[in-house]
């Protein structure tokens, strides 16, 4: 109702699309499709739960408004609206590890001075970062934060998986030494030479030992 009253007050006529007809509003629908694709990719890349999709959506929109676009001649939407270039020094990688400072009033002398978190965006009402506590999973805002942008929590799972895979492969190679059926001997074809009196002599045989486990293995 407030939106309808606002539009009527400034002379805006609202037009609605028909049900189940997104093609009638293709520009907006395409934008929503692109944004949600980025949201899904970020959540999966960081190994985060889908319940944080709202934070990921806000992060995508925030960065898109501060990114150059061809539709505005290389300008950012922020610059087109406010007439000045945005400050991007505070931008950080979504899902990276962050350490939020704990105020003295909330800790003792022996307590840690920071808590490990995951960065998920920026606060909407004040200048601070939006974080998720790694232990409790709670969302909170903090101004004093240190980031480790080259590491995300999902990397721990990837490293662990790769280590297990490498160990399995090494064990498989080590077990082949105890299997007799995998080793064979190949005898070269006989090479016959004729002498002056018609006698034939065989070339010395040199058996070549190969291992079937080394053949046909493609990494």
PDB file of N, CA and C in Angstrom, residues 1-14:
ATOM      1  N   UNK A   1       0.816  -1.197   0.000  1.00  0.00           N
ATOM      2  CA  UNK A   1       0.000   0.000   0.000  1.00  0.00           C
ATOM      3  C   UNK A   1       0.859   1.261   0.000  1.00  0.00           C
ATOM      4  N   UNK A   2       1.934   1.246   0.772  1.00  0.00           N
ATOM      5  CA  UNK A   2       2.817   2.414   0.811  1.00  0.00           C
ATOM      6  C   UNK A   2       3.455   2.648  -0.547  1.00  0.00           C
ATOM      7  N   UNK A   3       3.847   1.560  -1.214  1.00  0.00           N
ATOM      8  CA  UNK A   3       4.447   1.697  -2.540  1.00  0.00           C
ATOM      9  C   UNK A   3       3.433   2.242  -3.540  1.00  0.00           C
ATOM     10  N   UNK A   4       2.222   1.742  -3.491  1.00  0.00           N
ATOM     11  CA  UNK A   4       1.185   2.231  -4.402  1.00  0.00           C
ATOM     12  C   UNK A   4       0.899   3.710  -4.179  1.00  0.00           C
ATOM     13  N   UNK A   5       0.848   4.116  -2.918  1.00  0.00           N
ATOM     14  CA  UNK A   5       0.601   5.523  -2.611  1.00  0.00           C
ATOM     15  C   UNK A   5       1.757   6.400  -3.066  1.00  0.00           C
ATOM     16  N   UNK A   6       2.980   5.897  -2.915  1.00  0.00           N
ATOM     17  CA  UNK A   6       4.151   6.667  -3.345  1.00  0.00           C
ATOM     18  C   UNK A   6       4.152   6.842  -4.856  1.00  0.00           C
ATOM     19  N   UNK A   7       3.885   5.769  -5.597  1.00  0.00           N
ATOM     20  CA  UNK A   7       3.877   5.848  -7.057  1.00  0.00           C
ATOM     21  C   UNK A   7       2.763   6.772  -7.550  1.00  0.00           C
ATOM     22  N   UNK A   8       1.620   6.692  -6.923  1.00  0.00           N
ATOM     23  CA  UNK A   8       0.512   7.567  -7.329  1.00  0.00           C
ATOM     24  C   UNK A   8       0.818   9.022  -7.039  1.00  0.00           C
ATOM     25  N   UNK A   9       1.541   9.276  -5.966  1.00  0.00           N
ATOM     26  CA  UNK A   9       1.858  10.647  -5.594  1.00  0.00           C
ATOM     27  C   UNK A   9       2.815  11.334  -6.538  1.00  0.00           C
ATOM     28  N   UNK A  10       3.679  10.579  -7.198  1.00  0.00           N
ATOM     29  CA  UNK A  10       4.658  11.189  -8.105  1.00  0.00           C
ATOM     30  C   UNK A  10       4.344  10.865  -9.565  1.00  0.00           C
ATOM     31  N   UNK A  11       3.168  10.322  -9.823  1.00  0.00           N
ATOM     32  CA  UNK A  11       2.731  10.113 -11.199  1.00  0.00           C
ATOM     33  C   UNK A  11       3.287   8.887 -11.881  1.00  0.00           C
ATOM     34  N   UNK A  12       3.624   7.848 -11.124  1.00  0.00           N
ATOM     35  CA  UNK A  12       4.135   6.607 -11.710  1.00  0.00           C
ATOM     36  C   UNK A  12       2.985   5.619 -11.875  1.00  0.00           C
ATOM     37  N   UNK A  13       2.843   5.090 -13.082  1.00  0.00           N
ATOM     38  CA  UNK A  13       1.825   4.089 -13.353  1.00  0.00           C
ATOM     39  C   UNK A  13       2.447   2.699 -13.274  1.00  0.00           C
ATOM     40  N   UNK A  14       1.927   1.861 -12.427  1.00  0.00           N
ATOM     41  CA  UNK A  14       2.460   0.518 -12.227  1.00  0.00           C
ATOM     42  C   UNK A  14       1.837  -0.456 -13.220  1.00  0.00           C
TER      43      UNK A  14
END
